[in-house]
CSV table of C-alpha atoms and ligand atoms in Angstrom, one decimal:
chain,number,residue,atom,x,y,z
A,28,UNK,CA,27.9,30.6,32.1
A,29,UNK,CA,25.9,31.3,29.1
A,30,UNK,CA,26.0,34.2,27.1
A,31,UNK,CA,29.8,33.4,26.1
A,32,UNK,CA,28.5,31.4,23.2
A,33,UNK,CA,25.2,33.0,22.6
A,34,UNK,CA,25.9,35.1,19.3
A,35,UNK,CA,27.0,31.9,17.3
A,36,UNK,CA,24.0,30.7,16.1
A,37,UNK,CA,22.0,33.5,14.9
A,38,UNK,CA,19.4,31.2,12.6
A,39,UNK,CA,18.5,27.5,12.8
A,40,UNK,CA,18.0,25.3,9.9
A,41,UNK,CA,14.3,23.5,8.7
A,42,UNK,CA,15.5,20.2,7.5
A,43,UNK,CA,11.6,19.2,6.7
A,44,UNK,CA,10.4,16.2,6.7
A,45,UNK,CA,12.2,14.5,3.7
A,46,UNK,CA,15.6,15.1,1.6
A,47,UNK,CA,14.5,14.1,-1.3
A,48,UNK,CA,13.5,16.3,-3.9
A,49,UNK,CA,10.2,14.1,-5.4
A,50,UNK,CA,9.3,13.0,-2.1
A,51,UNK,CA,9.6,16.7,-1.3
A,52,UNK,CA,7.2,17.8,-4.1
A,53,UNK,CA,4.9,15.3,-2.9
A,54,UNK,CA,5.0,16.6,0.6
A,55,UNK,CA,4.7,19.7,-0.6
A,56,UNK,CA,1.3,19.5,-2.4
A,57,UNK,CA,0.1,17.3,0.3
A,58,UNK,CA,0.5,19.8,3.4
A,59,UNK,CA,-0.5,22.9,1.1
A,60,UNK,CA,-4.0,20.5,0.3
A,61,UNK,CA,-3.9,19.7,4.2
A,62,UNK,CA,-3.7,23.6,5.1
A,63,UNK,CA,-6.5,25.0,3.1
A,64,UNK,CA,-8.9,22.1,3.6
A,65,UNK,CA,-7.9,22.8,7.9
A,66,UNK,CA,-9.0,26.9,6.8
A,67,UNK,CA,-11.5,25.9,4.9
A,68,UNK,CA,-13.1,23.3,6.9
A,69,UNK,CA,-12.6,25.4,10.2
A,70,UNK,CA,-14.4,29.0,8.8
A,71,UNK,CA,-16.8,27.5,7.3
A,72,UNK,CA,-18.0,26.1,10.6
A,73,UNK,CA,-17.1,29.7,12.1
A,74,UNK,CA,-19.1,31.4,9.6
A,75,UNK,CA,-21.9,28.6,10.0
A,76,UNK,CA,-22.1,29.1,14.2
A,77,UNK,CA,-22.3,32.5,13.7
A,78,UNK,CA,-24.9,33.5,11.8
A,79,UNK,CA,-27.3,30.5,12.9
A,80,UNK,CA,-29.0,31.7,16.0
A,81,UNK,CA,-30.0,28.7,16.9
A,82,UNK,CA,-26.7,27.5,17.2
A,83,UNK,CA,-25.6,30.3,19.5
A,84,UNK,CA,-25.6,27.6,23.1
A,85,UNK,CA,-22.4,26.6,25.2
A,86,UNK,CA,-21.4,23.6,23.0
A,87,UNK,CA,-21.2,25.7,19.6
A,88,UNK,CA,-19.5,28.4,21.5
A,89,UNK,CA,-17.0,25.8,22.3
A,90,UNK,CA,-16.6,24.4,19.1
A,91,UNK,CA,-16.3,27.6,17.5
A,92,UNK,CA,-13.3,28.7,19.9
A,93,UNK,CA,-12.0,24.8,18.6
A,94,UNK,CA,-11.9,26.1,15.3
A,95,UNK,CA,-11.1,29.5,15.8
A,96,UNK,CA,-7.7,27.6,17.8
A,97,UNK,CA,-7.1,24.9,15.0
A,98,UNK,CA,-6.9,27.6,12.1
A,99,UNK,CA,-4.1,29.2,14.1
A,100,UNK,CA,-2.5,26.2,15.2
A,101,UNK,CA,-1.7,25.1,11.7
A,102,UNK,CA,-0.7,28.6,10.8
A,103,UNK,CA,2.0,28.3,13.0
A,104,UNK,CA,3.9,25.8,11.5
A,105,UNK,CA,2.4,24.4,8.1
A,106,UNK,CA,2.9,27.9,5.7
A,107,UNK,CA,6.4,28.7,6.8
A,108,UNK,CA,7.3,25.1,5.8
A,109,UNK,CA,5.5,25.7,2.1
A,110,UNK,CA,7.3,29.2,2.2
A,111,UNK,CA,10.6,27.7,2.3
A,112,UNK,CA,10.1,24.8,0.1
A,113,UNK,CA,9.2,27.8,-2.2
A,114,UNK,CA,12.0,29.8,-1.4
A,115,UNK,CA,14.4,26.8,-1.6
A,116,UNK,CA,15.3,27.7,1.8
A,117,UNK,CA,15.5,25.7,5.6
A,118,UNK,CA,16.5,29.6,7.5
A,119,UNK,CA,14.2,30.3,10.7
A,120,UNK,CA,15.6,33.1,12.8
A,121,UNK,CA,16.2,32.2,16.4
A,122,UNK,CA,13.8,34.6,17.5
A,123,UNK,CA,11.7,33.3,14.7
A,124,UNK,CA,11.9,29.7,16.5
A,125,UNK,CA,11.3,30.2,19.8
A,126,UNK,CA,8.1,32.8,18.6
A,127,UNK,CA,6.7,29.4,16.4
A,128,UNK,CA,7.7,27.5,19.2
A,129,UNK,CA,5.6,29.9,21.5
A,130,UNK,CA,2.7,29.6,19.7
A,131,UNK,CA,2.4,25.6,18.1
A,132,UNK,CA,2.5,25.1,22.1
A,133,UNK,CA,-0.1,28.1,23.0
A,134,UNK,CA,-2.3,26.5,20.5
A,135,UNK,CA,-1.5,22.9,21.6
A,136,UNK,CA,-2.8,23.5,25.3
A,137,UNK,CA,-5.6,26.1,23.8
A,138,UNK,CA,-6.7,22.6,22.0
A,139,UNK,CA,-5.9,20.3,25.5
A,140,UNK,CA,-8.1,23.2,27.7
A,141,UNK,CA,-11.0,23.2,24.9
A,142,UNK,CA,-11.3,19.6,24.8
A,143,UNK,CA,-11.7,19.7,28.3
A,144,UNK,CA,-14.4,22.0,28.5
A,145,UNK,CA,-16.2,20.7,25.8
A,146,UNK,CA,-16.3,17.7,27.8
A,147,UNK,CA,-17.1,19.1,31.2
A,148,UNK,CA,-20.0,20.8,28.6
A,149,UNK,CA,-21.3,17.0,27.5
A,150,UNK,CA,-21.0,16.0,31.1
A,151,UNK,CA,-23.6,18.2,32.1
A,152,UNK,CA,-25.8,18.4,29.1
A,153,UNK,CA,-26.0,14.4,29.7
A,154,UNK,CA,-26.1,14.6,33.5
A,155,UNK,CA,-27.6,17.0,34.5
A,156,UNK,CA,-29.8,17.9,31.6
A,157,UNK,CA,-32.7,19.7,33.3
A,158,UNK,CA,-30.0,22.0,35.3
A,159,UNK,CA,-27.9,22.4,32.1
A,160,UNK,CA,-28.8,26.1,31.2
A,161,UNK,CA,-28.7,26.8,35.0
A,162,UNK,CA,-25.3,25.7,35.0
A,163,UNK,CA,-23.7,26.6,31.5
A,164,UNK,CA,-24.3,30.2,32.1
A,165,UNK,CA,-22.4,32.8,29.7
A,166,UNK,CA,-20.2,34.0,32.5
A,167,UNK,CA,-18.9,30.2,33.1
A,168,UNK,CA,-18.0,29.9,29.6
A,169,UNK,CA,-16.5,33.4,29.3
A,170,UNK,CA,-15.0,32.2,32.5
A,171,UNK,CA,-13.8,28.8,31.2
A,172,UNK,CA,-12.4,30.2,27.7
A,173,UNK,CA,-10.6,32.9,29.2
A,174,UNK,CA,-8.8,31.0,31.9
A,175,UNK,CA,-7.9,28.8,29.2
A,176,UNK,CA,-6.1,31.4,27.3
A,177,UNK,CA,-4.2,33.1,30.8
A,178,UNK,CA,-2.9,29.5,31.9
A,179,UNK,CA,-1.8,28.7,28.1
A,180,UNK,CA,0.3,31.5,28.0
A,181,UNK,CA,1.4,31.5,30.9
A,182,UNK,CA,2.5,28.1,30.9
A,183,UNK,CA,4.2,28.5,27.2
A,184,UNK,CA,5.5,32.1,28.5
A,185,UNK,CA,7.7,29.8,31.3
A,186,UNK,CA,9.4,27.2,28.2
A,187,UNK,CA,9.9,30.1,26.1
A,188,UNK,CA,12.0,32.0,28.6
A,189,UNK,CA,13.6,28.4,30.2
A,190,UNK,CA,14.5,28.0,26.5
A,191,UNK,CA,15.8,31.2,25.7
A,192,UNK,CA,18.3,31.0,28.3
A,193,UNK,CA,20.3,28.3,26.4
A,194,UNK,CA,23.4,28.7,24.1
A,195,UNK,CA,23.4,27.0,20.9
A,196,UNK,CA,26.8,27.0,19.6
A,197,UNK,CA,27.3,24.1,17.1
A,198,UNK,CA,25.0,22.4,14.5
A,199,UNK,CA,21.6,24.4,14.2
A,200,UNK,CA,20.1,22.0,11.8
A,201,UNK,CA,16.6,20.6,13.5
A,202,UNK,CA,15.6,17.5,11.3
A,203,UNK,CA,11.9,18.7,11.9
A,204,UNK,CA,9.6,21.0,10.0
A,205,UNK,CA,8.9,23.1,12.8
A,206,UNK,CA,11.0,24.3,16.0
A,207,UNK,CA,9.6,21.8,18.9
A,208,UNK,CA,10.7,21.7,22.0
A,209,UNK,CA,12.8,18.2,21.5
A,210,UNK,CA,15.4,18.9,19.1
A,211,UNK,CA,15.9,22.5,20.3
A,212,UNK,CA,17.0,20.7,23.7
A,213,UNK,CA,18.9,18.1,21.9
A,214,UNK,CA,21.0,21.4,19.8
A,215,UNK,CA,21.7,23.1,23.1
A,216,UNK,CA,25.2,23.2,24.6
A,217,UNK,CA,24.5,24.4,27.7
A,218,UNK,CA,22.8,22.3,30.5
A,219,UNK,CA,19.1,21.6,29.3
A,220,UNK,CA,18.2,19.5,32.9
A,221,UNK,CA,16.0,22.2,34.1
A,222,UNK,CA,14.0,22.5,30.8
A,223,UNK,CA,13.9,19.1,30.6
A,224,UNK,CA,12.4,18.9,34.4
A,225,UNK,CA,9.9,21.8,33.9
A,226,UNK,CA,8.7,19.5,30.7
A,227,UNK,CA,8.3,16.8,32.9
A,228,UNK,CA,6.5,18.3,36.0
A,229,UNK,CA,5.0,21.7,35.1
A,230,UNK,CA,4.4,20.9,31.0
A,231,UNK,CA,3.1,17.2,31.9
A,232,UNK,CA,0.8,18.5,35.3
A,233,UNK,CA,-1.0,21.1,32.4
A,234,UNK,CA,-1.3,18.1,29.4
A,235,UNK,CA,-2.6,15.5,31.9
A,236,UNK,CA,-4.6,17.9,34.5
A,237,UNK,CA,-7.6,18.6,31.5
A,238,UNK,CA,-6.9,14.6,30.5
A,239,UNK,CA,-8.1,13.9,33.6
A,240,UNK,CA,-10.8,16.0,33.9
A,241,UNK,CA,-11.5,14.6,30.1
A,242,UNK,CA,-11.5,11.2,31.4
A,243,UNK,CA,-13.5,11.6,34.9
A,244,UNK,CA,-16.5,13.5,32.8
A,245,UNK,CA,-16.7,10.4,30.6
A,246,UNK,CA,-16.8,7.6,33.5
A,247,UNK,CA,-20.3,9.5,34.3
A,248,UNK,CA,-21.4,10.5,30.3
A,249,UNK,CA,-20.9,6.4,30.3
A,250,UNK,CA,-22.9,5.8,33.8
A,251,UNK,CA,-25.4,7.9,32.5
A,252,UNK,CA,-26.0,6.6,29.3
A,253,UNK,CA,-25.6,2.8,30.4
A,254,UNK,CA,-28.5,4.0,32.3
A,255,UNK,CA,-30.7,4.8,29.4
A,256,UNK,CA,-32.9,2.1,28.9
A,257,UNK,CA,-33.9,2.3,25.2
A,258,UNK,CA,-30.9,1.0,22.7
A,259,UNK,CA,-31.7,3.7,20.1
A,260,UNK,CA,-31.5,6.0,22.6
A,261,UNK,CA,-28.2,4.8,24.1
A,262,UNK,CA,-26.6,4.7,20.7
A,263,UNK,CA,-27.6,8.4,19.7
A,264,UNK,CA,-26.2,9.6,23.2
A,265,UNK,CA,-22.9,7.8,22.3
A,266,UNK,CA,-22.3,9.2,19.0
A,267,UNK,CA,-22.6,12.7,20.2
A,268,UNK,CA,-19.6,11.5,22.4
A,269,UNK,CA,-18.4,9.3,20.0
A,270,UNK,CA,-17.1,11.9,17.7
A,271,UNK,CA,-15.1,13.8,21.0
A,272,UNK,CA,-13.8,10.7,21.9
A,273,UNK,CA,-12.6,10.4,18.4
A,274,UNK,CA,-10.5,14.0,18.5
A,275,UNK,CA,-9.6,13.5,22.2
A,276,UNK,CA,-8.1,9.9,21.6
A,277,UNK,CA,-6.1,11.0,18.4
A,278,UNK,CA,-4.8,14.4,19.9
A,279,UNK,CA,-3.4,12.9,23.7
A,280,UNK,CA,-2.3,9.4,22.3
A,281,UNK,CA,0.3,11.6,19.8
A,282,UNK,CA,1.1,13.8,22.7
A,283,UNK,CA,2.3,10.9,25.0
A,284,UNK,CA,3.8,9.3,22.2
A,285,UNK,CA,5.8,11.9,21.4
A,286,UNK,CA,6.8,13.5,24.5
A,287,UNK,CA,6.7,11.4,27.2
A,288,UNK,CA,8.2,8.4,25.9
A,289,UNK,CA,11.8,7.2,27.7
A,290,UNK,CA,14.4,8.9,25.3
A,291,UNK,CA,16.0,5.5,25.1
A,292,UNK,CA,13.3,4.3,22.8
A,293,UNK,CA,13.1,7.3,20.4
A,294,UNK,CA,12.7,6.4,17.1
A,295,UNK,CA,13.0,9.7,14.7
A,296,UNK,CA,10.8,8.8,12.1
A,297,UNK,CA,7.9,7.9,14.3
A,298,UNK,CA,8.1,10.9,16.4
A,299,UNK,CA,7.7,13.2,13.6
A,300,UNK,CA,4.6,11.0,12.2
A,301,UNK,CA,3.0,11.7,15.4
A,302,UNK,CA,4.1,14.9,15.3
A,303,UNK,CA,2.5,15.5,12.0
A,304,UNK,CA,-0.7,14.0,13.9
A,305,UNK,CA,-1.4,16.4,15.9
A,306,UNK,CA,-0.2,19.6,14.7
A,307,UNK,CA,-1.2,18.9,10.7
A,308,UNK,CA,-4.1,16.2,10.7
A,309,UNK,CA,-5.8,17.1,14.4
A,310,UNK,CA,-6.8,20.5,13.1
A,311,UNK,CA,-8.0,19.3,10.0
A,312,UNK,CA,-10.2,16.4,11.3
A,313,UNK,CA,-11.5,18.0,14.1
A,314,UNK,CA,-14.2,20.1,12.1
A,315,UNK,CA,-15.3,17.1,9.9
A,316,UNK,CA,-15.2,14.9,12.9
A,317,UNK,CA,-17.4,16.8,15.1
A,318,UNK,CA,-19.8,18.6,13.1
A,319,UNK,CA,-20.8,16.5,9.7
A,320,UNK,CA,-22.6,14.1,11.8
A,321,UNK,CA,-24.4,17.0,13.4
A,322,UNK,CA,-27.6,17.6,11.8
A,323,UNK,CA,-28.1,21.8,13.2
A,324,UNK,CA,-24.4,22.4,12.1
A,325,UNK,CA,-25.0,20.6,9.0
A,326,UNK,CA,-27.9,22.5,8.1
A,327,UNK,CA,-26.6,25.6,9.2
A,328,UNK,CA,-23.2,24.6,6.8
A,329,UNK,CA,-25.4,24.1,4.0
A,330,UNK,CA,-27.3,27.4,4.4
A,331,UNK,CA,-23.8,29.4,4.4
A,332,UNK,CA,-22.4,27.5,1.7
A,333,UNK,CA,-25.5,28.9,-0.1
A,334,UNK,CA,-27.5,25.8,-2.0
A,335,UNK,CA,-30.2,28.3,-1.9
A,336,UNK,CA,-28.7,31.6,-2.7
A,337,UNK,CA,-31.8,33.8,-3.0
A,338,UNK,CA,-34.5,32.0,-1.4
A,339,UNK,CA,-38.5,32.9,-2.7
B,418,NAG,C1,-15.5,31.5,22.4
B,418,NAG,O1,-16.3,31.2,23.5
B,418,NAG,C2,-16.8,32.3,24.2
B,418,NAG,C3,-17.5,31.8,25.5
B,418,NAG,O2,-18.6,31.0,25.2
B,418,NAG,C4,-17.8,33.1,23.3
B,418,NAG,O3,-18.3,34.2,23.9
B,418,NAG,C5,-17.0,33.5,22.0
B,418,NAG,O4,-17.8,34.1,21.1
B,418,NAG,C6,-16.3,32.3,21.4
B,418,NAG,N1,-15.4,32.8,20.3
B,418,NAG,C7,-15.5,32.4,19.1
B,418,NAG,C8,-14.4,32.9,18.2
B,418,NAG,O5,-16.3,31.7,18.7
């Protein structure tokens, strides 16, 4: 069945996110600013974590991993897009696709599985606070963090192959500026029910499993702080959370906009605003959003960024 008409598209073409050339331009400065703020932003708080000792505890560890993720997640897509605007070209390789493909979702559920843990992380430190260290032991979060990885790439391993088996024979333009998994489908001449099944059951079960998990850790953070009686107290509680909610609510309400809405009511334009949500702005907020109103990481930021070079 397939195979006949394999050979016929042997690139795909970047159509970006705008045809026209000042709009372009404009684009253009505003994702290279994006990317190097998202690097930036994301070391810095690398470098910060690790050389501050006293930052070396589960939830650091976690947010580290978070950035360590995000800088690679906007490697996937955002340079080849400046590259070509550079080169004046829209070529990706097919192999070149479904590799960028491979990895924007790798980093995608890397993201979904760390927000997770992070939450299963406040969950305890708020609920259990006296059996926290008892609990969050190295091995766990070893545990957690490499799981994470083996069921991402798993998971991505099973699209990729599911999407290699298709034939594109026709048009190979994707009106995107990165190879997702929806126009690909739409290109395809061949029969795309089981990928589109497989999205559906398997893809959603691993979005909406940590979701849950996400969700049911924050019905007891909430119990738990509802129970605090001071309202000082209460309020600093929530704006540790706060801030997660924040990233959490931004990154899954793009995700189910984009991917699980009936086809029906697809409107292109909106799509690839949410799209540039969560793999272009996510990365870049997360860092600001979680750590600038963290006084440790704050301090630890300042120390790296060096106000006091060569201290007496
Ligand atoms: C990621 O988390 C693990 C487990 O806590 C930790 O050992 C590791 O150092 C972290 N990696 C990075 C890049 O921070």
């Amino acid at each position: 069945m397939s195979g006949a008409n394999q050979s016929s598209v042997s690139e795909f073409l970047l159509l970006g996110l705008s045809r026209q050339p000042q709009q372009q331009q404009l684009l253009f400065v505003l994702f290279l600013s994006m990317y190097l703020a998202t690097v930036l932003g994301n070391l810095l708080i690398l470098l910060a974590i690790s050389t501050d000792a006293r930052l070396h505890t589960p939830m650091y560890f976690f947010l580290s991993n978070l950035s360590f993720v995000d800088v690679c997640f906007s490697s996937t897509t955002v340079p080849k897009m400046l590259a070509n605007h550079v080169l004046g070209s829209q070529a990706i390789s097919f192999s070149g696709c479904l590799t960028q493909m491979y990895f924007v979702f790798l980093f995608v559920d890397m993201d979904n599985f760390l927000l997770a843990v992070m939450a299963y992380d406040r969950f305890v430190a708020v609920c259990h606070p006296l059996h926290y260290t008892t609990k969050m032991t190295r091995q766990l979060c070893v545990l957690m963090v490499a799981g994470s990885w083996i069921v991402g790439n798993l998971n991505v391993l099973l699209h990729t192959l599911l999407m290699a088996q298709l034939s594109f024979c026709g048009d190979n333009a994707i009106p995107h500026f990165f190879c997702d998994v929806t126009p690909l489908l739409k290109l395809s001449c061949s029969d795309t029910h089981l990928n589109e099944m497989m999205i559906l059951t398997e893809g959603a079960l691993v979005m909406i499993a940590p979701f849950v998990c996400i969700l049911v850790s924050y019905v007891f953070i909430a119990g738990a702080v509802l129970r605090v009686p001071s309202l000082g107290g209460r309020w600093k509680a929530f704006s540790t959370c706060g801030s997660h909610l924040a990233v959490v609510s931004l990154f899954y309400g793009t995700i189910i906009a984009v991917y699980f809405n009936p086809s029906s009511s697809h409107s292109a334009e909106r799509d690839t605003a949410a799209t540039v949500l969560y793999t272009v702005v996510t990365p870049l907020l997360n860092p600001f959003i979680y750590s600038l109103r963290n006084r440790d990481l704050k301090g630890a930021l300042r120390r790296v960024v060096g106000q006091k070079p060569f201290p007496a």
